[in-house]
Amino acid sequence: MPDDQPDCLFCRIVRGEIPATRVYEDDAVLAFRDIAPRSPTHILVVPKKHVGSVADLTDADGPLLGRLFGAIARIARDEGIADAGYRVVSNVGRWGGQTVDHLHFHLMGGRAFAWPPG
Ligand code: 5GP
Ligand code: ZN
């Protein structure tokens, strides 16, 4: 899979072709606010390189996942949701509810969440 997909929505956000409210960025990771937030804090954390979903990850992506989850923990602290707790979700495929085929973790907080999800 090429690192950069011309028509992928989140690759386009990474490249700056589509605007997004960026809350964190480094060489490997971008985080931006979800356009249709489902909780007071709803941020999408994505790898800058194109990965389709969790289903495409391999052992070689271990360092990338460390970077992604490190960013998630840091953003949660910066957003002030860490003490109360929050949810991290990655939807995979049709039944998982995935609508954008570029790996992303929903960082959601600011309210309590039900379990199991609907
Ligand atoms: P999924 O449904 O794949 O788990 O999550 C995709 C998320 O991307 C949804 O929560 C949706 O609101 C968000 N989203 C879709 N298009 C855009 C966009 O153009 N900009 C931003 N910031 N979020 C988007
Ligand atoms: Zn992409």
CSV table of N, CA and C and ligand atoms in Angstrom, one decimal:
chain,number,residue,atom,x,y,z
A,1,MET,N,0.9,-1.2,0.0
A,1,MET,CA,0.0,0.0,0.0
A,1,MET,C,0.9,1.3,0.0
A,2,PRO,N,0.7,2.1,-1.0
A,2,PRO,CA,1.5,3.4,-1.0
A,2,PRO,C,1.3,4.2,0.3
A,3,ASP,N,2.3,5.0,0.7
A,3,ASP,CA,2.1,5.8,1.9
A,3,ASP,C,1.1,6.9,1.7
A,4,ASP,N,0.9,7.3,0.5
A,4,ASP,CA,0.1,8.5,0.2
A,4,ASP,C,-1.0,8.2,-0.8
A,5,GLN,N,-2.2,8.2,-0.5
A,5,GLN,CA,-3.3,7.9,-1.4
A,5,GLN,C,-4.0,9.2,-1.9
A,6,PRO,N,-4.0,9.4,-3.2
A,6,PRO,CA,-4.5,10.7,-3.7
A,6,PRO,C,-5.9,11.0,-3.3
A,7,ASP,N,-6.8,10.0,-3.3
A,7,ASP,CA,-8.2,10.3,-3.1
A,7,ASP,C,-8.7,10.0,-1.7
A,8,CYS,N,-7.8,9.6,-0.8
A,8,CYS,CA,-8.2,9.3,0.6
A,8,CYS,C,-8.4,10.6,1.4
A,9,LEU,N,-9.6,10.6,2.0
A,9,LEU,CA,-10.0,11.9,2.7
A,9,LEU,C,-9.0,12.3,3.8
A,10,PHE,N,-8.5,11.3,4.6
A,10,PHE,CA,-7.6,11.7,5.7
A,10,PHE,C,-6.2,11.9,5.1
A,11,CYS,N,-5.8,11.3,4.1
A,11,CYS,CA,-4.5,11.6,3.4
A,11,CYS,C,-4.6,13.1,2.9
A,12,ARG,N,-5.8,13.5,2.4
A,12,ARG,CA,-5.9,14.9,1.9
A,12,ARG,C,-5.9,15.8,3.1
A,13,ILE,N,-6.4,15.5,4.2
A,13,ILE,CA,-6.3,16.3,5.4
A,13,ILE,C,-4.9,16.4,5.9
A,14,VAL,N,-4.2,15.3,5.9
A,14,VAL,CA,-2.7,15.3,6.2
A,14,VAL,C,-1.9,16.2,5.3
A,15,ARG,N,-2.3,16.2,4.0
A,15,ARG,CA,-1.5,17.1,3.1
A,15,ARG,C,-2.0,18.5,3.1
A,16,GLY,N,-3.1,18.8,3.9
A,16,GLY,CA,-3.5,20.2,4.0
A,16,GLY,C,-4.4,20.6,2.8
A,17,GLU,N,-4.9,19.6,2.0
A,17,GLU,CA,-5.8,19.9,0.9
A,17,GLU,C,-7.2,20.2,1.4
A,18,ILE,N,-7.6,19.6,2.5
A,18,ILE,CA,-8.9,19.8,3.1
A,18,ILE,C,-8.6,20.3,4.5
A,19,PRO,N,-9.3,21.4,4.9
A,19,PRO,CA,-9.0,22.0,6.2
A,19,PRO,C,-9.5,21.2,7.4
A,20,ALA,N,-8.8,21.2,8.5
A,20,ALA,CA,-9.3,20.6,9.7
A,20,ALA,C,-8.7,21.3,10.9
A,21,THR,N,-9.4,21.2,12.0
A,21,THR,CA,-8.9,21.9,13.2
A,21,THR,C,-7.9,21.0,13.9
A,22,ARG,N,-6.6,21.3,13.6
A,22,ARG,CA,-5.5,20.4,14.1
A,22,ARG,C,-5.3,20.7,15.6
A,23,VAL,N,-5.1,19.6,16.4
A,23,VAL,CA,-4.8,19.8,17.8
A,23,VAL,C,-3.5,19.3,18.2
A,24,TYR,N,-2.9,18.4,17.3
A,24,TYR,CA,-1.6,17.9,17.6
A,24,TYR,C,-1.0,17.4,16.3
A,25,GLU,N,0.3,17.6,16.1
A,25,GLU,CA,1.0,17.1,14.9
A,25,GLU,C,2.5,16.8,15.2
A,26,ASP,N,3.0,15.7,14.7
A,26,ASP,CA,4.4,15.5,14.7
A,26,ASP,C,4.8,14.9,13.4
A,27,ASP,N,6.0,14.3,13.2
A,27,ASP,CA,6.3,13.8,11.9
A,27,ASP,C,5.5,12.6,11.5
A,28,ALA,N,5.0,11.8,12.4
A,28,ALA,CA,4.3,10.6,12.1
A,28,ALA,C,2.8,10.6,12.4
A,29,VAL,N,2.3,11.6,13.2
A,29,VAL,CA,0.9,11.6,13.7
A,29,VAL,C,0.3,12.9,13.5
A,30,LEU,N,-1.0,12.9,13.1
A,30,LEU,CA,-1.8,14.1,13.1
A,30,LEU,C,-3.1,13.8,13.9
A,31,ALA,N,-3.5,14.8,14.6
A,31,ALA,CA,-4.8,14.8,15.4
A,31,ALA,C,-5.6,16.0,15.0
A,32,PHE,N,-6.9,15.8,14.8
A,32,PHE,CA,-7.8,16.9,14.4
A,32,PHE,C,-9.2,16.6,15.0
A,33,ARG,N,-9.9,17.7,15.1
A,33,ARG,CA,-11.3,17.5,15.7
A,33,ARG,C,-12.2,16.9,14.6
A,34,ASP,N,-13.1,16.0,15.1
A,34,ASP,CA,-14.1,15.4,14.3
A,34,ASP,C,-15.1,16.4,13.8
A,35,ILE,N,-15.4,16.3,12.5
A,35,ILE,CA,-16.3,17.3,11.9
A,35,ILE,C,-17.7,17.2,12.5
A,36,ALA,N,-18.1,16.1,13.0
A,36,ALA,CA,-19.4,15.8,13.6
A,36,ALA,C,-19.3,15.2,14.9
A,37,PRO,N,-18.8,16.0,15.9
A,37,PRO,CA,-18.5,15.4,17.2
A,37,PRO,C,-19.7,14.7,17.9
A,38,ARG,N,-19.4,13.6,18.5
A,38,ARG,CA,-20.4,12.8,19.2
A,38,ARG,C,-20.2,12.9,20.7
A,39,SER,N,-19.3,13.7,21.2
A,39,SER,CA,-19.0,14.0,22.6
A,39,SER,C,-18.3,15.3,22.7
A,40,PRO,N,-18.3,15.9,23.9
A,40,PRO,CA,-17.8,17.3,24.0
A,40,PRO,C,-16.3,17.3,23.5
A,41,THR,N,-15.5,16.3,23.8
A,41,THR,CA,-14.2,16.2,23.1
A,41,THR,C,-14.3,15.0,22.2
A,42,HIS,N,-14.0,15.3,20.9
A,42,HIS,CA,-14.0,14.2,19.9
A,42,HIS,C,-13.0,14.5,18.9
A,43,ILE,N,-11.8,13.8,19.0
A,43,ILE,CA,-10.7,14.1,18.2
A,43,ILE,C,-10.3,12.8,17.4
A,44,LEU,N,-9.9,12.9,16.2
A,44,LEU,CA,-9.4,11.8,15.4
A,44,LEU,C,-7.9,11.8,15.4
A,45,VAL,N,-7.3,10.7,15.7
A,45,VAL,CA,-5.8,10.6,15.7
A,45,VAL,C,-5.4,9.6,14.7
A,46,VAL,N,-4.6,10.1,13.7
A,46,VAL,CA,-4.3,9.3,12.5
A,46,VAL,C,-2.8,9.2,12.2
A,47,PRO,N,-2.3,8.1,11.6
A,47,PRO,CA,-1.0,8.1,11.1
A,47,PRO,C,-0.9,9.0,9.9
A,48,LYS,N,0.2,9.7,9.7
A,48,LYS,CA,0.3,10.5,8.5
A,48,LYS,C,0.5,9.6,7.3
A,49,LYS,N,1.1,8.4,7.4
A,49,LYS,CA,1.1,7.5,6.3
A,49,LYS,C,-0.2,6.8,6.2
A,50,HIS,N,-0.5,6.4,4.9
A,50,HIS,CA,-1.8,5.7,4.7
A,50,HIS,C,-1.7,4.3,5.2
A,51,VAL,N,-2.6,4.0,6.2
A,51,VAL,CA,-2.9,2.6,6.6
A,51,VAL,C,-4.4,2.5,6.5
A,52,GLY,N,-4.9,1.4,6.0
A,52,GLY,CA,-6.4,1.3,5.8
A,52,GLY,C,-7.2,1.2,7.0
A,53,SER,N,-6.7,0.3,7.9
A,53,SER,CA,-7.5,0.1,9.2
A,53,SER,C,-6.6,-0.7,10.1
A,54,VAL,N,-7.1,-1.0,11.3
A,54,VAL,CA,-6.4,-1.9,12.2
A,54,VAL,C,-6.1,-3.3,11.5
A,55,ALA,N,-7.0,-3.6,10.6
A,55,ALA,CA,-6.9,-4.9,9.9
A,55,ALA,C,-5.6,-5.0,9.1
A,56,ASP,N,-5.0,-3.9,8.7
A,56,ASP,CA,-3.8,-3.8,7.9
A,56,ASP,C,-2.5,-3.7,8.7
A,57,LEU,N,-2.6,-3.6,10.0
A,57,LEU,CA,-1.4,-3.5,10.8
A,57,LEU,C,-0.6,-4.8,10.9
A,58,THR,N,0.7,-4.6,11.0
A,58,THR,CA,1.5,-5.8,11.2
A,58,THR,C,2.5,-5.5,12.3
A,59,ASP,N,3.3,-6.5,12.7
A,59,ASP,CA,4.3,-6.3,13.8
A,59,ASP,C,5.2,-5.0,13.5
A,60,ALA,N,5.4,-4.8,12.2
A,60,ALA,CA,6.3,-3.7,11.8
A,60,ALA,C,5.8,-2.3,12.2
A,61,ASP,N,4.4,-2.3,12.5
A,61,ASP,CA,3.8,-1.0,12.8
A,61,ASP,C,3.8,-0.8,14.3
A,62,GLY,N,4.5,-1.6,15.1
A,62,GLY,CA,4.6,-1.4,16.5
A,62,GLY,C,5.1,0.0,16.9
A,63,PRO,N,6.2,0.5,16.4
A,63,PRO,CA,6.6,1.8,16.7
A,63,PRO,C,5.6,2.9,16.4
A,64,LEU,N,4.9,2.7,15.2
A,64,LEU,CA,3.9,3.7,14.8
A,64,LEU,C,2.8,3.7,15.8
A,65,LEU,N,2.4,2.5,16.3
A,65,LEU,CA,1.3,2.4,17.3
A,65,LEU,C,1.7,3.1,18.6
A,66,GLY,N,2.9,2.9,18.9
A,66,GLY,CA,3.4,3.6,20.1
A,66,GLY,C,3.3,5.1,20.0
A,67,ARG,N,3.6,5.6,18.9
A,67,ARG,CA,3.5,7.0,18.6
A,67,ARG,C,2.1,7.5,18.7
A,68,LEU,N,1.2,6.7,18.1
A,68,LEU,CA,-0.2,7.1,18.0
A,68,LEU,C,-0.8,7.1,19.4
A,69,PHE,N,-0.5,6.0,20.2
A,69,PHE,CA,-1.1,6.0,21.6
A,69,PHE,C,-0.4,6.9,22.5
A,70,GLY,N,0.9,7.2,22.3
A,70,GLY,CA,1.5,8.2,23.1
A,70,GLY,C,0.9,9.6,22.8
A,71,ALA,N,0.6,9.9,21.6
A,71,ALA,CA,-0.1,11.1,21.2
A,71,ALA,C,-1.5,11.2,21.9
A,72,ILE,N,-2.2,10.1,21.8
A,72,ILE,CA,-3.6,10.0,22.4
A,72,ILE,C,-3.5,10.4,23.9
A,73,ALA,N,-2.6,9.8,24.6
A,73,ALA,CA,-2.5,10.0,26.1
A,73,ALA,C,-2.1,11.5,26.3
A,74,ARG,N,-1.3,12.0,25.5
A,74,ARG,CA,-0.8,13.4,25.7
A,74,ARG,C,-2.0,14.4,25.4
A,75,ILE,N,-2.7,14.1,24.3
A,75,ILE,CA,-3.8,15.0,23.9
A,75,ILE,C,-4.9,14.9,25.0
A,76,ALA,N,-5.2,13.7,25.5
A,76,ALA,CA,-6.2,13.6,26.5
A,76,ALA,C,-5.8,14.5,27.8
A,77,ARG,N,-4.5,14.5,28.1
A,77,ARG,CA,-4.1,15.3,29.2
A,77,ARG,C,-4.3,16.8,28.9
A,78,ASP,N,-3.9,17.2,27.7
A,78,ASP,CA,-4.0,18.6,27.2
A,78,ASP,C,-5.4,19.0,27.1
A,79,GLU,N,-6.3,18.1,26.8
A,79,GLU,CA,-7.7,18.5,26.6
A,79,GLU,C,-8.4,18.5,28.0
A,80,GLY,N,-7.8,18.0,29.0
A,80,GLY,CA,-8.4,18.1,30.4
A,80,GLY,C,-9.4,16.9,30.6
A,81,ILE,N,-9.3,15.9,29.8
A,81,ILE,CA,-10.2,14.8,30.0
A,81,ILE,C,-9.6,13.5,30.6
A,82,ALA,N,-8.3,13.6,30.9
A,82,ALA,CA,-7.6,12.4,31.4
A,82,ALA,C,-8.0,11.9,32.8
A,83,ASP,N,-8.3,12.9,33.7
A,83,ASP,CA,-8.6,12.5,35.0
A,83,ASP,C,-10.0,11.8,35.1
A,84,ALA,N,-10.9,12.3,34.4
A,84,ALA,CA,-12.3,11.7,34.4
A,84,ALA,C,-12.3,10.4,33.6
A,85,GLY,N,-11.5,10.3,32.7
A,85,GLY,CA,-11.5,9.1,31.8
A,85,GLY,C,-12.1,9.4,30.5
A,86,TYR,N,-11.8,8.5,29.5
A,86,TYR,CA,-12.2,8.8,28.1
A,86,TYR,C,-12.2,7.5,27.4
A,87,ARG,N,-12.6,7.5,26.1
A,87,ARG,CA,-12.7,6.3,25.3
A,87,ARG,C,-11.9,6.5,24.1
A,88,VAL,N,-11.2,5.4,23.7
A,88,VAL,CA,-10.4,5.3,22.4
A,88,VAL,C,-11.0,4.2,21.6
A,89,VAL,N,-11.4,4.5,20.4
A,89,VAL,CA,-12.2,3.6,19.5
A,89,VAL,C,-11.6,3.6,18.1
A,90,SER,N,-11.4,2.4,17.5
A,90,SER,CA,-11.1,2.3,16.1
A,90,SER,C,-12.1,1.4,15.5
A,91,ASN,N,-12.9,1.9,14.6
A,91,ASN,CA,-13.9,1.1,13.9
A,91,ASN,C,-13.3,0.4,12.7
A,92,VAL,N,-13.6,-0.9,12.5
A,92,VAL,CA,-13.0,-1.6,11.4
A,92,VAL,C,-14.0,-2.2,10.5
A,93,GLY,N,-14.0,-1.9,9.3
A,93,GLY,CA,-14.9,-2.5,8.3
A,93,GLY,C,-16.4,-2.2,8.5
A,94,ARG,N,-17.2,-2.8,7.7
A,94,ARG,CA,-18.6,-2.5,7.6
A,94,ARG,C,-19.3,-2.7,8.9
A,95,TRP,N,-19.2,-3.8,9.5
A,95,TRP,CA,-19.9,-4.1,10.7
A,95,TRP,C,-19.3,-3.3,11.9
A,96,GLY,N,-18.1,-3.0,11.8
A,96,GLY,CA,-17.4,-2.2,12.8
A,96,GLY,C,-17.8,-0.7,12.8
A,97,GLY,N,-18.4,-0.3,11.6
A,97,GLY,CA,-18.9,1.1,11.5
A,97,GLY,C,-17.9,2.0,10.9
A,98,GLN,N,-16.9,1.5,10.2
A,98,GLN,CA,-15.8,2.3,9.6
A,98,GLN,C,-16.4,3.0,8.4
A,99,THR,N,-16.2,4.3,8.3
A,99,THR,CA,-16.7,5.1,7.1
A,99,THR,C,-15.6,5.7,6.4
A,100,VAL,N,-14.4,5.9,7.0
A,100,VAL,CA,-13.2,6.4,6.3
A,100,VAL,C,-12.1,5.4,6.3
A,101,ASP,N,-11.6,5.0,5.2
A,101,ASP,CA,-10.7,3.9,5.1
A,101,ASP,C,-9.2,4.4,5.2
A,102,HIS,N,-9.0,5.1,6.3
A,102,HIS,CA,-7.6,5.5,6.7
A,102,HIS,C,-7.6,5.3,8.2
A,103,LEU,N,-6.7,4.5,8.7
A,103,LEU,CA,-6.7,4.2,10.2
A,103,LEU,C,-6.9,5.4,11.0
A,104,HIS,N,-7.8,5.4,12.0
A,104,HIS,CA,-8.0,6.5,12.9
A,104,HIS,C,-8.5,6.0,14.2
A,105,PHE,N,-8.1,6.7,15.2
A,105,PHE,CA,-8.6,6.4,16.6
A,105,PHE,C,-9.4,7.6,17.0
A,106,HIS,N,-10.6,7.3,17.4
A,106,HIS,CA,-11.5,8.3,18.0
A,106,HIS,C,-11.1,8.5,19.4
A,107,LEU,N,-10.7,9.7,19.8
A,107,LEU,CA,-10.5,10.0,21.2
A,107,LEU,C,-11.6,10.8,21.7
A,108,MET,N,-12.4,10.2,22.6
A,108,MET,CA,-13.7,10.8,23.0
A,108,MET,C,-13.8,11.0,24.5
A,109,GLY,N,-14.2,12.2,24.9
A,109,GLY,CA,-14.3,12.4,26.3
A,109,GLY,C,-15.3,13.6,26.6
A,110,GLY,N,-15.3,13.9,27.9
A,110,GLY,CA,-16.2,15.0,28.3
A,110,GLY,C,-17.6,14.6,28.7
A,111,ARG,N,-17.8,13.3,28.6
A,111,ARG,CA,-19.1,12.7,29.2
A,111,ARG,C,-18.8,11.2,29.4
A,112,ALA,N,-19.8,10.6,30.1
A,112,ALA,CA,-19.7,9.2,30.4
A,112,ALA,C,-20.2,8.4,29.2
A,113,PHE,N,-19.6,7.2,28.9
A,113,PHE,CA,-20.0,6.4,27.8
A,113,PHE,C,-20.6,5.1,28.3
A,114,ALA,N,-21.6,4.6,27.5
A,114,ALA,CA,-22.2,3.3,27.8
A,114,ALA,C,-21.3,2.2,27.4
A,115,TRP,N,-21.5,1.0,28.0
A,115,TRP,CA,-20.8,-0.2,27.6
A,115,TRP,C,-21.8,-1.4,27.7
A,116,PRO,N,-21.9,-2.2,26.6
A,116,PRO,CA,-21.2,-2.1,25.4
A,116,PRO,C,-21.8,-1.1,24.5
A,117,PRO,N,-21.0,-0.6,23.5
A,117,PRO,CA,-21.5,0.4,22.5
A,117,PRO,C,-22.6,-0.2,21.7
A,118,GLY,N,-23.4,0.6,21.1
A,118,GLY,CA,-24.6,0.1,20.3
A,118,GLY,C,-24.2,-0.5,19.0
B,1,5GP,P1,-15.4,6.1,11.2
B,1,5GP,O1,-16.9,6.2,10.9
B,1,5GP,O2,-14.7,5.7,10.0
B,1,5GP,O3,-15.1,5.4,12.4
B,1,5GP,O4,-15.0,7.6,11.6
B,1,5GP,C1,-14.8,8.6,10.6
B,1,5GP,C2,-15.0,9.9,11.3
B,1,5GP,O5,-14.6,11.0,10.4
B,1,5GP,C3,-16.5,10.3,11.6
B,1,5GP,O6,-16.6,10.4,13.0
B,1,5GP,C4,-16.8,11.6,10.8
B,1,5GP,O7,-17.6,12.5,11.5
B,1,5GP,C5,-15.4,12.1,10.6
B,1,5GP,N1,-15.2,12.9,9.4
B,1,5GP,C6,-15.7,12.6,8.1
B,1,5GP,N2,-15.3,13.5,7.2
B,1,5GP,C7,-14.6,14.4,7.9
B,1,5GP,C8,-13.9,15.6,7.5
B,1,5GP,O8,-13.9,16.0,6.4
B,1,5GP,N3,-13.2,16.3,8.5
B,1,5GP,C9,-13.2,15.9,9.8
B,1,5GP,N4,-12.5,16.6,10.7
B,1,5GP,N5,-13.8,14.7,10.2
B,1,5GP,C10,-14.5,14.0,9.3
B,2,ZN,ZN,-5.2,7.8,3.6
